[in-house]
C-alpha cells in the first residue's frame, strides 16, 4: 500500500468504526470520501431490478399524478390498518401482523419485549440479534462451522438447544452473512422437535432469493404458522424488494403479542412511502411483475456464483441468498482485499472482519446487475490471478 492509499484506508476505517457493527452508508461514503469513485455497491444487499419496478409504479401513480403531495403532507394509515392489508394478502389473521419501520425495529421490539433469560443465536449472524439483547438476557452462541459450509445440522442443533434450555432462539433463513439455507423439511423438523421453546424467531428476510427446485417457488413457512404458535416470523422487505430507504418490515406473531406491542407504542411507525409500498405488495399486478424480476435476479445470481467459483485462491461458500461469503486464501487480509477493491476498482464489498464467529479472512459480495457482476468477477480475477 502506498502512502496515499494508506491514508484513504485509514479514513475509510474510521467511518467503518463509527458505523458500529454495520457498514457506512453509500451517502456517508460519498460525502466523506469524495476522492473515491464507487462504481459498484456490492455491500448492500438488494435486488436492483426490484427497485426499478417499484420506481416505475411510484412514478406512474404518485409522481405523474401529483398524488405524492398527499403521501407527504398527510399522515399515513396506522400500524393496524397496514397490518390488515398485509394479513389479507398473506392469508394470515391480520391481528397477528406487526408492521415495523424496517425489520430492525421488529427485531428490537421482539427482543425487548418477548425474549427473557436466554437466547440462542447462530453465528455468524445479523448483529442486532445479539446487540439488542437487554442486560438480563444471556446470549448463547451456536457456532456454524466453515468446515460444514456454515450449514445448520438439525440433529446437532436440536441437541444443543435441548441442552441449553433457552426461552428463545433465532434462525435466519437464508442466513446473513453466509447465505446458508435450511431446507423446508429440516426447518419444520427443528420447529416440531423444539415446540417447547416459547419464542422461536425465524428471520425470512432473504427468503425471496431461496428456492428448493427449478420452479424457484418461494419456500416461506409463513403459511404454516397456525400450527406453531411459538414461531415468530421476521421479514424485511429491504433486500428482496430493493427498498431499504423507505424502511418496511413486519413480523407474524401471536395476536396477544401484537396487541401488547401496539399498547406500548408503534402507532405511526410506518411512513407514507412505506404504506404505498405495502399497498403495492398486496396487489396482484405488482406481484406478477415482481415474480418476474425475482426469478430473473435469482437466475443471474446463480451464474455469478458459478463464475466466482472458478476464481483461484478464494473459497465461495454455498448460498441461497443474493450474496456470497468469500474466504480469502492467498494470505491477504479482508481489510487489504476490501480496500483494494474499493480504491483500485471502485467496488464496495462488505469486509466481514467485525463479524463474530468467522475464523479467517472473509468478505461478503452482493449480486447486482449482470454487467456489474461481470465487473466484480473480472476485478477479482485480476486480484487473485
Ligand atoms: C438487513 C436485515 C434485516 C433488517 O432489515 P431492515 O432494513 O431493517 O428491514 C433483518 N434481518 C436480516 C437477516 C437482515 O440481513
GROMACS .gro file of C-alpha atoms and ligand atoms in nm:
model
  400
    1UNK     CA    1   0.000   0.000   0.000
    2UNK     CA    2   0.143   0.344  -0.089
    3UNK     CA    3   0.112   0.650   0.136
    4UNK     CA    4  -0.199   0.797  -0.027
    5UNK     CA    5  -0.391   0.470  -0.028
    6UNK     CA    6  -0.281   0.411   0.332
    7UNK     CA    7  -0.434   0.750   0.422
    8UNK     CA    8  -0.755   0.660   0.239
    9UNK     CA    9  -0.761   0.326   0.414
   10UNK     CA   10  -0.723   0.499   0.749
   11UNK     CA   11  -1.011   0.735   0.669
   12UNK     CA   12  -1.233   0.453   0.549
   13UNK     CA   13  -1.161   0.254   0.864
   14UNK     CA   14  -1.268   0.546   1.083
   15UNK     CA   15  -1.600   0.564   0.900
   16UNK     CA   16  -1.645   0.192   0.942
   17UNK     CA   17  -1.578   0.210   1.316
   18UNK     CA   18  -1.835   0.488   1.358
   19UNK     CA   19  -2.095   0.266   1.185
   20UNK     CA   20  -2.062   0.005   1.461
   21UNK     CA   21  -2.149  -0.347   1.352
   22UNK     CA   22  -2.277  -0.220   1.017
   23UNK     CA   23  -2.118  -0.057   0.714
   24UNK     CA   24  -2.110   0.315   0.638
   25UNK     CA   25  -2.396   0.404   0.403
   26UNK     CA   26  -2.325   0.493   0.043
   27UNK     CA   27  -2.436   0.850   0.116
   28UNK     CA   28  -2.188   0.879   0.405
   29UNK     CA   29  -1.908   0.733   0.195
   30UNK     CA   30  -1.976   0.972  -0.093
   31UNK     CA   31  -1.990   1.272   0.138
   32UNK     CA   32  -1.688   1.184   0.349
   33UNK     CA   33  -1.464   1.034   0.083
   34UNK     CA   34  -1.530   1.220  -0.244
   35UNK     CA   35  -1.187   1.109  -0.366
   36UNK     CA   36  -1.306   0.753  -0.422
   37UNK     CA   37  -1.532   0.668  -0.710
   38UNK     CA   38  -1.776   0.391  -0.626
   39UNK     CA   39  -1.866   0.203  -0.941
   40UNK     CA   40  -2.047  -0.094  -0.786
   41UNK     CA   41  -2.210  -0.111  -0.447
   42UNK     CA   42  -2.186  -0.479  -0.359
   43UNK     CA   43  -2.203  -0.413   0.015
   44UNK     CA   44  -2.576  -0.354   0.047
   45UNK     CA   45  -2.789  -0.649  -0.040
   46UNK     CA   46  -3.071  -0.557  -0.269
   47UNK     CA   47  -3.233  -0.667  -0.591
   48UNK     CA   48  -3.176  -0.366  -0.822
   49UNK     CA   49  -3.443  -0.490  -1.066
   50UNK     CA   50  -3.700  -0.476  -0.785
   51UNK     CA   51  -3.603  -0.115  -0.707
   52UNK     CA   52  -3.662  -0.029  -1.074
   53UNK     CA   53  -4.002  -0.195  -1.063
   54UNK     CA   54  -4.101  -0.001  -0.751
   55UNK     CA   55  -3.983   0.322  -0.911
   56UNK     CA   56  -4.191   0.253  -1.222
   57UNK     CA   57  -4.509   0.231  -1.012
   58UNK     CA   58  -4.402   0.519  -0.791
   59UNK     CA   59  -4.352   0.746  -1.091
   60UNK     CA   60  -4.673   0.647  -1.268
   61UNK     CA   61  -4.902   0.650  -0.965
   62UNK     CA   62  -4.752   0.908  -0.727
   63UNK     CA   63  -4.530   1.149  -0.923
   64UNK     CA   64  -4.708   1.180  -1.256
   65UNK     CA   65  -5.049   1.214  -1.088
   66UNK     CA   66  -4.940   1.454  -0.814
   67UNK     CA   67  -5.063   1.205  -0.552
   68UNK     CA   68  -4.717   1.229  -0.390
   69UNK     CA   69  -4.838   1.554  -0.233
   70UNK     CA   70  -5.094   1.363  -0.024
   71UNK     CA   71  -4.840   1.097   0.069
   72UNK     CA   72  -4.606   1.363   0.204
   73UNK     CA   73  -4.848   1.613   0.353
   74UNK     CA   74  -5.081   1.380   0.543
   75UNK     CA   75  -5.045   1.104   0.799
   76UNK     CA   76  -5.016   0.751   0.672
   77UNK     CA   77  -5.250   0.480   0.799
   78UNK     CA   78  -5.188   0.346   1.144
   79UNK     CA   79  -4.997   0.027   1.203
   80UNK     CA   80  -5.309  -0.189   1.241
   81UNK     CA   81  -5.459  -0.071   0.910
   82UNK     CA   82  -5.143  -0.160   0.719
   83UNK     CA   83  -5.142  -0.492   0.906
   84UNK     CA   84  -5.494  -0.557   0.775
   85UNK     CA   85  -5.372  -0.521   0.417
   86UNK     CA   86  -5.066  -0.738   0.465
   87UNK     CA   87  -5.257  -1.004   0.659
   88UNK     CA   88  -5.522  -1.034   0.391
   89UNK     CA   89  -5.254  -1.063   0.126
   90UNK     CA   90  -5.067  -1.336   0.316
   91UNK     CA   91  -5.394  -1.506   0.419
   92UNK     CA   92  -5.291  -1.473   0.780
   93UNK     CA   93  -5.513  -1.330   1.053
   94UNK     CA   94  -5.424  -0.954   1.044
   95UNK     CA   95  -5.427  -0.942   1.424
   96UNK     CA   96  -5.103  -1.144   1.403
   97UNK     CA   97  -4.920  -0.893   1.183
   98UNK     CA   98  -4.692  -0.630   1.335
   99UNK     CA   99  -4.564  -0.362   1.098
  100UNK     CA  100  -4.217  -0.222   1.158
  101UNK     CA  101  -4.006   0.069   1.042
  102UNK     CA  102  -3.780  -0.186   0.877
  103UNK     CA  103  -3.730  -0.533   1.023
  104UNK     CA  104  -3.463  -0.389   1.251
  105UNK     CA  105  -3.739  -0.223   1.453
  106UNK     CA  106  -3.934  -0.550   1.457
  107UNK     CA  107  -3.628  -0.734   1.589
  108UNK     CA  108  -3.579  -0.472   1.858
  109UNK     CA  109  -3.945  -0.497   1.963
  110UNK     CA  110  -3.936  -0.877   1.987
  111UNK     CA  111  -3.604  -0.889   2.169
  112UNK     CA  112  -3.700  -0.620   2.418
  113UNK     CA  113  -4.049  -0.748   2.492
  114UNK     CA  114  -4.057  -1.123   2.450
  115UNK     CA  115  -3.706  -1.263   2.487
  116UNK     CA  116  -3.646  -1.339   2.854
  117UNK     CA  117  -3.346  -1.507   3.021
  118UNK     CA  118  -3.167  -1.696   2.749
  119UNK     CA  119  -3.145  -1.653   2.371
  120UNK     CA  120  -2.962  -1.882   2.130
  121UNK     CA  121  -2.817  -1.708   1.825
  122UNK     CA  122  -2.628  -1.885   1.547
  123UNK     CA  123  -2.305  -1.716   1.447
  124UNK     CA  124  -2.204  -1.563   1.214
  125UNK     CA  125  -2.525  -1.359   1.217
  126UNK     CA  126  -2.701  -1.027   1.161
  127UNK     CA  127  -2.569  -0.831   1.461
  128UNK     CA  128  -2.895  -0.680   1.605
  129UNK     CA  129  -2.996  -1.027   1.723
  130UNK     CA  130  -2.731  -1.012   1.993
  131UNK     CA  131  -2.653  -0.642   2.021
  132UNK     CA  132  -3.017  -0.552   2.105
  133UNK     CA  133  -3.037  -0.808   2.388
  134UNK     CA  134  -3.123  -0.647   2.722
  135UNK     CA  135  -2.873  -0.676   3.010
  136UNK     CA  136  -3.076  -0.953   3.178
  137UNK     CA  137  -3.067  -1.177   2.873
  138UNK     CA  138  -2.788  -1.428   2.833
  139UNK     CA  139  -2.698  -1.475   2.466
  140UNK     CA  140  -2.566  -1.823   2.390
  141UNK     CA  141  -2.393  -1.867   2.056
  142UNK     CA  142  -2.429  -2.175   1.839
  143UNK     CA  143  -2.132  -2.161   1.608
  144UNK     CA  144  -2.180  -2.261   1.245
  145UNK     CA  145  -1.858  -2.406   1.112
  146UNK     CA  146  -1.688  -2.313   0.790
  147UNK     CA  147  -1.578  -2.677   0.754
  148UNK     CA  148  -1.951  -2.761   0.721
  149UNK     CA  149  -2.014  -2.465   0.488
  150UNK     CA  150  -2.200  -2.293   0.775
  151UNK     CA  151  -2.478  -2.548   0.745
  152UNK     CA  152  -2.720  -2.597   1.035
  153UNK     CA  153  -2.712  -2.968   1.118
  154UNK     CA  154  -3.064  -3.031   1.256
  155UNK     CA  155  -2.962  -3.313   1.495
  156UNK     CA  156  -2.667  -3.124   1.638
  157UNK     CA  157  -2.869  -2.803   1.666
  158UNK     CA  158  -3.164  -2.973   1.838
  159UNK     CA  159  -2.924  -3.139   2.084
  160UNK     CA  160  -2.753  -2.805   2.158
  161UNK     CA  161  -3.084  -2.627   2.220
  162UNK     CA  162  -3.213  -2.912   2.435
  163UNK     CA  163  -2.901  -2.899   2.649
  164UNK     CA  164  -2.910  -2.520   2.691
  165UNK     CA  165  -3.287  -2.486   2.757
  166UNK     CA  166  -3.331  -2.130   2.624
  167UNK     CA  167  -3.664  -1.944   2.622
  168UNK     CA  168  -3.584  -1.800   2.279
  169UNK     CA  169  -3.387  -1.880   1.967
  170UNK     CA  170  -3.324  -1.726   1.626
  171UNK     CA  171  -3.280  -1.894   1.290
  172UNK     CA  172  -3.213  -1.671   0.990
  173UNK     CA  173  -3.307  -1.848   0.670
  174UNK     CA  174  -3.116  -1.800   0.444
  175UNK     CA  175  -2.855  -1.675   0.688
  176UNK     CA  176  -2.668  -1.345   0.664
  177UNK     CA  177  -2.366  -1.321   0.609
  178UNK     CA  178  -2.304  -1.675   0.473
  179UNK     CA  179  -2.615  -1.739   0.265
  180UNK     CA  180  -2.663  -2.085   0.420
  181UNK     CA  181  -3.011  -2.226   0.375
  182UNK     CA  182  -3.209  -2.466   0.594
  183UNK     CA  183  -3.434  -2.673   0.365
  184UNK     CA  184  -3.807  -2.664   0.429
  185UNK     CA  185  -3.832  -3.018   0.569
  186UNK     CA  186  -3.541  -2.958   0.807
  187UNK     CA  187  -3.675  -2.633   0.944
  188UNK     CA  188  -4.014  -2.796   1.004
  189UNK     CA  189  -3.842  -3.079   1.186
  190UNK     CA  190  -3.647  -2.834   1.403
  191UNK     CA  191  -3.966  -2.641   1.488
  192UNK     CA  192  -4.156  -2.960   1.572
  193UNK     CA  193  -3.887  -3.102   1.796
  194UNK     CA  194  -3.835  -2.769   1.970
  195UNK     CA  195  -4.203  -2.693   2.021
  196UNK     CA  196  -4.129  -2.646   2.395
  197UNK     CA  197  -3.920  -2.331   2.326
  198UNK     CA  198  -4.156  -2.037   2.399
  199UNK     CA  199  -4.016  -1.797   2.137
  200UNK     CA  200  -3.874  -1.927   1.810
  201UNK     CA  201  -3.777  -1.644   1.576
  202UNK     CA  202  -3.739  -1.730   1.209
  203UNK     CA  203  -3.599  -1.443   1.005
  204UNK     CA  204  -3.706  -1.486   0.642
  205UNK     CA  205  -3.562  -1.157   0.519
  206UNK     CA  206  -3.381  -1.331   0.230
  207UNK     CA  207  -3.641  -1.599   0.158
  208UNK     CA  208  -3.740  -1.445  -0.179
  209UNK     CA  209  -3.395  -1.540  -0.310
  210UNK     CA  210  -3.419  -1.900  -0.192
  211UNK     CA  211  -3.573  -2.193  -0.373
  212UNK     CA  212  -3.592  -2.571  -0.346
  213UNK     CA  213  -3.617  -2.672  -0.711
  214UNK     CA  214  -3.612  -2.534  -1.063
  215UNK     CA  215  -3.961  -2.382  -1.031
  216UNK     CA  216  -3.796  -2.123  -0.799
  217UNK     CA  217  -4.112  -2.124  -0.589
  218UNK     CA  218  -4.095  -1.918  -0.270
  219UNK     CA  219  -4.017  -2.158   0.019
  220UNK     CA  220  -4.154  -1.942   0.307
  221UNK     CA  221  -4.300  -2.120   0.608
  222UNK     CA  222  -4.531  -1.825   0.692
  223UNK     CA  223  -4.845  -2.008   0.583
  224UNK     CA  224  -4.786  -2.288   0.836
  225UNK     CA  225  -4.784  -2.070   1.143
  226UNK     CA  226  -5.129  -2.159   1.271
  227UNK     CA  227  -4.981  -2.494   1.363
  228UNK     CA  228  -4.687  -2.342   1.551
  229UNK     CA  229  -4.799  -2.062   1.784
  230UNK     CA  230  -4.448  -2.021   1.932
  231UNK     CA  231  -4.294  -1.942   1.592
  232UNK     CA  232  -4.239  -1.574   1.513
  233UNK     CA  233  -4.156  -1.472   1.157
  234UNK     CA  234  -3.946  -1.164   1.092
  235UNK     CA  235  -3.949  -1.023   0.741
  236UNK     CA  236  -3.756  -0.731   0.598
  237UNK     CA  237  -3.866  -0.600   0.258
  238UNK     CA  238  -3.539  -0.405   0.214
  239UNK     CA  239  -3.334  -0.655   0.019
  240UNK     CA  240  -3.573  -0.862  -0.189
  241UNK     CA  241  -3.784  -0.561  -0.288
  242UNK     CA  242  -3.484  -0.325  -0.312
  243UNK     CA  243  -3.635  -0.055  -0.090
  244UNK     CA  244  -3.414  -0.027   0.222
  245UNK     CA  245  -3.453   0.352   0.204
  246UNK     CA  246  -3.823   0.352   0.290
  247UNK     CA  247  -3.796   0.112   0.587
  248UNK     CA  248  -4.053  -0.166   0.551
  249UNK     CA  249  -4.066  -0.482   0.756
  250UNK     CA  250  -4.314  -0.689   0.950
  251UNK     CA  251  -4.345  -0.976   1.190
  252UNK     CA  252  -4.601  -1.252   1.224
  253UNK     CA  253  -4.658  -1.301   1.597
  254UNK     CA  254  -4.923  -1.443   1.829
  255UNK     CA  255  -5.211  -1.190   1.831
  256UNK     CA  256  -5.170  -1.112   2.202
  257UNK     CA  257  -4.808  -1.015   2.144
  258UNK     CA  258  -4.907  -0.777   1.863
  259UNK     CA  259  -5.167  -0.623   2.097
  260UNK     CA  260  -4.906  -0.588   2.369
  261UNK     CA  261  -4.669  -0.407   2.133
  262UNK     CA  262  -4.939  -0.176   1.995
  263UNK     CA  263  -5.044  -0.088   2.350
  264UNK     CA  264  -4.693   0.031   2.427
  265UNK     CA  265  -4.632   0.241   2.113
  266UNK     CA  266  -4.570   0.184   1.741
  267UNK     CA  267  -4.879   0.381   1.636
  268UNK     CA  268  -4.740   0.559   1.328
  269UNK     CA  269  -4.408   0.385   1.298
  270UNK     CA  270  -4.458   0.340   0.924
  271UNK     CA  271  -4.440   0.622   0.667
  272UNK     CA  272  -4.650   0.729   0.371
  273UNK     CA  273  -4.399   0.581   0.129
  274UNK     CA  274  -4.385   0.257   0.327
  275UNK     CA  275  -4.764   0.239   0.319
  276UNK     CA  276  -4.757   0.290  -0.056
  277UNK     CA  277  -4.511   0.002  -0.083
  278UNK     CA  278  -4.723  -0.226   0.138
  279UNK     CA  279  -5.026  -0.149  -0.078
  280UNK     CA  280  -4.829  -0.245  -0.389
  281UNK     CA  281  -4.710  -0.562  -0.216
  282UNK     CA  282  -5.072  -0.673  -0.177
  283UNK     CA  283  -5.162  -0.604  -0.541
  284UNK     CA  284  -5.176  -0.876  -0.799
  285UNK     CA  285  -5.046  -0.664  -1.092
  286UNK     CA  286  -4.738  -0.564  -0.893
  287UNK     CA  287  -4.669  -0.915  -0.763
  288UNK     CA  288  -4.694  -1.068  -1.110
  289UNK     CA  289  -4.426  -0.828  -1.231
  290UNK     CA  290  -4.224  -0.873  -0.913
  291UNK     CA  291  -4.214  -1.251  -0.960
  292UNK     CA  292  -4.051  -1.192  -1.299
  293UNK     CA  293  -3.773  -0.974  -1.162
  294UNK     CA  294  -3.726  -1.207  -0.866
  295UNK     CA  295  -3.667  -1.507  -1.091
  296UNK     CA  296  -3.451  -1.315  -1.335
  297UNK     CA  297  -3.232  -1.195  -1.048
  298UNK     CA  298  -3.202  -1.544  -0.896
  299UNK     CA  299  -3.101  -1.686  -1.233
  300UNK     CA  300  -2.834  -1.419  -1.284
  301UNK     CA  301  -2.712  -1.465  -0.927
  302UNK     CA  302  -2.665  -1.838  -0.986
  303UNK     CA  303  -2.449  -1.759  -1.286
  304UNK     CA  304  -2.249  -1.507  -1.080
  305UNK     CA  305  -2.178  -1.768  -0.811
  306UNK     CA  306  -2.071  -2.023  -1.071
  307UNK     CA  307  -1.823  -1.776  -1.217
  308UNK     CA  308  -1.693  -1.678  -0.872
  309UNK     CA  309  -1.629  -2.044  -0.801
  310UNK     CA  310  -1.383  -2.054  -1.090
  311UNK     CA  311  -1.155  -1.792  -0.935
  312UNK     CA  312  -0.846  -1.941  -0.766
  313UNK     CA  313  -0.726  -1.864  -0.411
  314UNK     CA  314  -1.071  -1.790  -0.275
  315UNK     CA  315  -1.342  -2.013  -0.134
  316UNK     CA  316  -1.700  -1.927  -0.219
  317UNK     CA  317  -1.949  -2.068   0.033
  318UNK     CA  318  -2.276  -2.219  -0.092
  319UNK     CA  319  -2.555  -1.961  -0.082
  320UNK     CA  320  -2.928  -1.934  -0.139
  321UNK     CA  321  -2.934  -1.562  -0.080
  322UNK     CA  322  -2.838  -1.270  -0.306
  323UNK     CA  323  -2.482  -1.254  -0.181
  324UNK     CA  324  -2.183  -1.476  -0.130
  325UNK     CA  325  -1.943  -1.511   0.156
  326UNK     CA  326  -1.592  -1.533   0.013
  327UNK     CA  327  -1.293  -1.658   0.210
  328UNK     CA  328  -0.958  -1.517   0.106
  329UNK     CA  329  -0.692  -1.787   0.079
  330UNK     CA  330  -0.394  -1.606  -0.075
  331UNK     CA  331  -0.255  -1.484   0.258
  332UNK     CA  332  -0.400  -1.133   0.235
  333UNK     CA  333  -0.642  -0.997   0.494
  334UNK     CA  334  -1.003  -0.899   0.434
  335UNK     CA  335  -0.902  -0.539   0.520
  336UNK     CA  336  -0.650  -0.545   0.239
  337UNK     CA  337  -0.881  -0.701  -0.017
  338UNK     CA  338  -1.180  -0.482   0.071
  339UNK     CA  339  -0.961  -0.172   0.047
  340UNK     CA  340  -0.805  -0.283  -0.280
  341UNK     CA  341  -1.150  -0.349  -0.427
  342UNK     CA  342  -1.272  -0.008  -0.317
  343UNK     CA  343  -0.970   0.206  -0.403
  344UNK     CA  344  -0.846   0.036  -0.718
  345UNK     CA  345  -1.169  -0.098  -0.868
  346UNK     CA  346  -1.445   0.116  -0.715
  347UNK     CA  347  -1.619  -0.193  -0.574
  348UNK     CA  348  -1.771  -0.158  -0.229
  349UNK     CA  349  -1.780  -0.505  -0.066
  350UNK     CA  350  -1.854  -0.596   0.296
  351UNK     CA  351  -1.539  -0.653   0.496
  352UNK     CA  352  -1.650  -0.916   0.749
  353UNK     CA  353  -1.362  -0.863   0.992
  354UNK     CA  354  -1.607  -0.748   1.263
  355UNK     CA  355  -1.841  -1.047   1.231
  356UNK     CA  356  -1.825  -1.271   1.535
  357UNK     CA  357  -1.792  -1.644   1.467
  358UNK     CA  358  -1.592  -1.610   1.146
  359UNK     CA  359  -1.242  -1.754   1.171
  360UNK     CA  360  -1.032  -1.646   0.877
  361UNK     CA  361  -1.046  -1.366   0.624
  362UNK     CA  362  -1.386  -1.305   0.471
  363UNK     CA  363  -1.564  -1.054   0.254
  364UNK     CA  364  -1.929  -1.061   0.152
  365UNK     CA  365  -2.021  -0.967  -0.203
  366UNK     CA  366  -2.376  -0.893  -0.315
  367UNK     CA  367  -2.500  -0.989  -0.658
  368UNK     CA  368  -2.601  -0.693  -0.872
  369UNK     CA  369  -2.697  -0.615  -1.230
  370UNK     CA  370  -2.544  -0.853  -1.481
  371UNK     CA  371  -2.283  -0.603  -1.607
  372UNK     CA  372  -2.186  -0.515  -1.251
  373UNK     CA  373  -2.148  -0.885  -1.166
  374UNK     CA  374  -1.921  -0.923  -1.467
  375UNK     CA  375  -1.711  -0.631  -1.350
  376UNK     CA  376  -1.683  -0.782  -0.999
  377UNK     CA  377  -1.574  -1.115  -1.149
  378UNK     CA  378  -1.310  -0.960  -1.373
  379UNK     CA  379  -1.177  -0.746  -1.086
  380UNK     CA  380  -1.149  -1.044  -0.850
  381UNK     CA  381  -0.981  -1.246  -1.126
  382UNK     CA  382  -0.733  -0.964  -1.160
  383UNK     CA  383  -0.663  -0.951  -0.785
  384UNK     CA  384  -0.628  -1.328  -0.740
  385UNK     CA  385  -0.452  -1.410  -1.065
  386LIG     C1  386  -3.097  -0.645   0.670
  386LIG     C2  387  -3.157  -0.745   0.762
  386LIG     C3  388  -3.268  -0.714   0.844
  386LIG     C4  389  -3.324  -0.576   0.862
  386LIG     O1  390  -3.358  -0.507   0.752
  386LIG     P1  391  -3.441  -0.374   0.757
  386LIG     O2  392  -3.379  -0.289   0.652
  386LIG     O3  393  -3.434  -0.314   0.891
  386LIG     O4  394  -3.581  -0.413   0.719
  386LIG     C5  395  -3.323  -0.815   0.922
  386LIG     N1  396  -3.273  -0.939   0.921
  386LIG     C6  397  -3.166  -0.972   0.845
  386LIG     C7  398  -3.116  -1.112   0.849
  386LIG     C8  399  -3.105  -0.877   0.763
  386LIG     O5  400  -2.997  -0.909   0.691
   0.00000   0.00000   0.00000
